[in-house]
Coordinates of C-alpha atoms in Angstrom, one line a residue:
D276 CA 116.2 101.8 69.7
E277 CA 117.1 104.6 67.7
S278 CA 115.0 107.1 69.4
G279 CA 116.4 106.5 72.7
S280 CA 113.3 105.3 74.2
T281 CA 113.4 102.9 77.2
S282 CA 109.7 101.7 77.3
K283 CA 108.5 98.4 76.4
R284 CA 105.1 97.0 76.2
L285 CA 104.3 94.0 77.9
V286 CA 101.1 92.1 76.4
G287 CA 98.9 89.7 78.2
H288 CA 96.2 91.5 80.4
S289 CA 92.7 91.5 78.8
G290 CA 91.6 94.6 80.5
P291 CA 93.2 97.9 81.9
V292 CA 96.3 97.7 84.3
Y293 CA 95.5 99.1 87.7
G294 CA 99.1 98.7 89.2
V295 CA 102.5 97.5 89.0
S296 CA 105.4 96.6 91.3
F297 CA 108.9 95.8 91.0
S298 CA 111.0 93.3 92.8
S299 CA 114.4 94.0 94.2
N300 CA 115.9 91.4 91.5
K301 CA 114.4 90.6 88.3
Y302 CA 110.4 90.7 88.1
L303 CA 107.7 92.9 87.7
V304 CA 104.1 91.8 88.9
S305 CA 101.1 93.6 87.4
C306 CA 97.3 93.6 88.2
S307 CA 94.1 94.3 86.2
E308 CA 90.6 94.6 85.7
D309 CA 90.7 91.1 84.3
K310 CA 90.8 89.5 87.8
T311 CA 94.3 88.6 87.4
A312 CA 97.7 89.2 88.5
R313 CA 100.8 88.5 86.1
L314 CA 104.5 88.1 87.1
W315 CA 106.9 89.2 84.1
S316 CA 110.6 88.6 83.5
L317 CA 112.3 91.8 83.1
E318 CA 115.3 89.8 81.5
T319 CA 113.1 88.5 78.8
M320 CA 110.3 90.7 78.8
S321 CA 107.9 87.8 78.6
N322 CA 104.8 86.8 81.1
I323 CA 105.8 83.8 83.5
V324 CA 102.8 83.2 85.3
C325 CA 99.1 84.5 85.4
Y326 CA 97.7 84.3 89.0
K327 CA 93.8 83.7 89.2
G328 CA 91.7 83.4 92.3
H329 CA 89.9 87.0 92.6
N330 CA 86.2 87.3 91.8
Y331 CA 86.7 91.0 91.0
P332 CA 89.1 93.1 89.2
V333 CA 92.6 93.4 91.0
W334 CA 93.3 97.1 91.7
D335 CA 96.6 96.9 94.0
V336 CA 99.6 94.9 94.0
D337 CA 103.1 95.2 96.0
F338 CA 106.1 92.9 96.4
S339 CA 107.9 92.1 99.6
P340 CA 111.2 93.6 100.2
E341 CA 112.9 90.3 99.5
G342 CA 111.1 90.1 96.1
I343 CA 109.6 86.9 96.5
Y344 CA 106.2 87.2 97.9
F345 CA 103.7 89.7 96.7
A346 CA 100.0 90.9 97.8
T347 CA 97.2 91.6 95.7
A348 CA 94.0 93.5 96.6
S349 CA 90.5 93.2 94.9
H350 CA 87.3 94.9 94.6
D351 CA 86.2 91.6 95.9
K352 CA 87.1 92.8 99.6
T353 CA 89.9 90.1 99.7
A354 CA 93.7 90.6 99.7
R355 CA 96.1 87.6 98.8
L356 CA 99.5 86.7 99.5
W357 CA 101.3 85.1 96.8
T358 CA 104.8 83.8 96.0
C359 CA 106.7 83.7 92.6
D360 CA 107.3 80.1 92.8
H361 CA 103.7 78.7 93.3
I362 CA 100.6 79.6 91.3
Y363 CA 97.9 79.4 94.4
P364 CA 97.8 82.1 97.1
L365 CA 99.7 81.2 100.2
R366 CA 97.0 83.1 102.2
M367 CA 93.6 84.8 101.7
F368 CA 92.6 87.8 104.0
V369 CA 88.7 87.9 103.9
G370 CA 86.2 89.6 106.0
H371 CA 86.7 93.2 105.0
L372 CA 83.6 95.2 104.8
S373 CA 84.8 97.4 102.1
D374 CA 87.5 97.4 99.4
V375 CA 91.0 97.0 100.5
D376 CA 94.5 98.1 99.5
V377 CA 98.0 96.4 100.2
R378 CA 99.9 99.3 100.9

């Protein structure tokens, strides 16, 4: 880019993006008001997977240090553990009395 800008725009969510987390290797995961998390390739700058399951907006996401697993937290009072190579959550953490964060 002639302007020297290093920013890129990733298009996929249908609502505001509330959080992002970078893996230690080649991925970015984002979470949104649209109740989803999306996995992006930083090599191709494209969406790889759209993770669905939360019933309300997803406002927090964080990769594990290995960059394979990530957790999401939602206004639905649940947290979910995901892996980059599977579209369904590995585990759901339910029973919270209020909103949750993953950090």
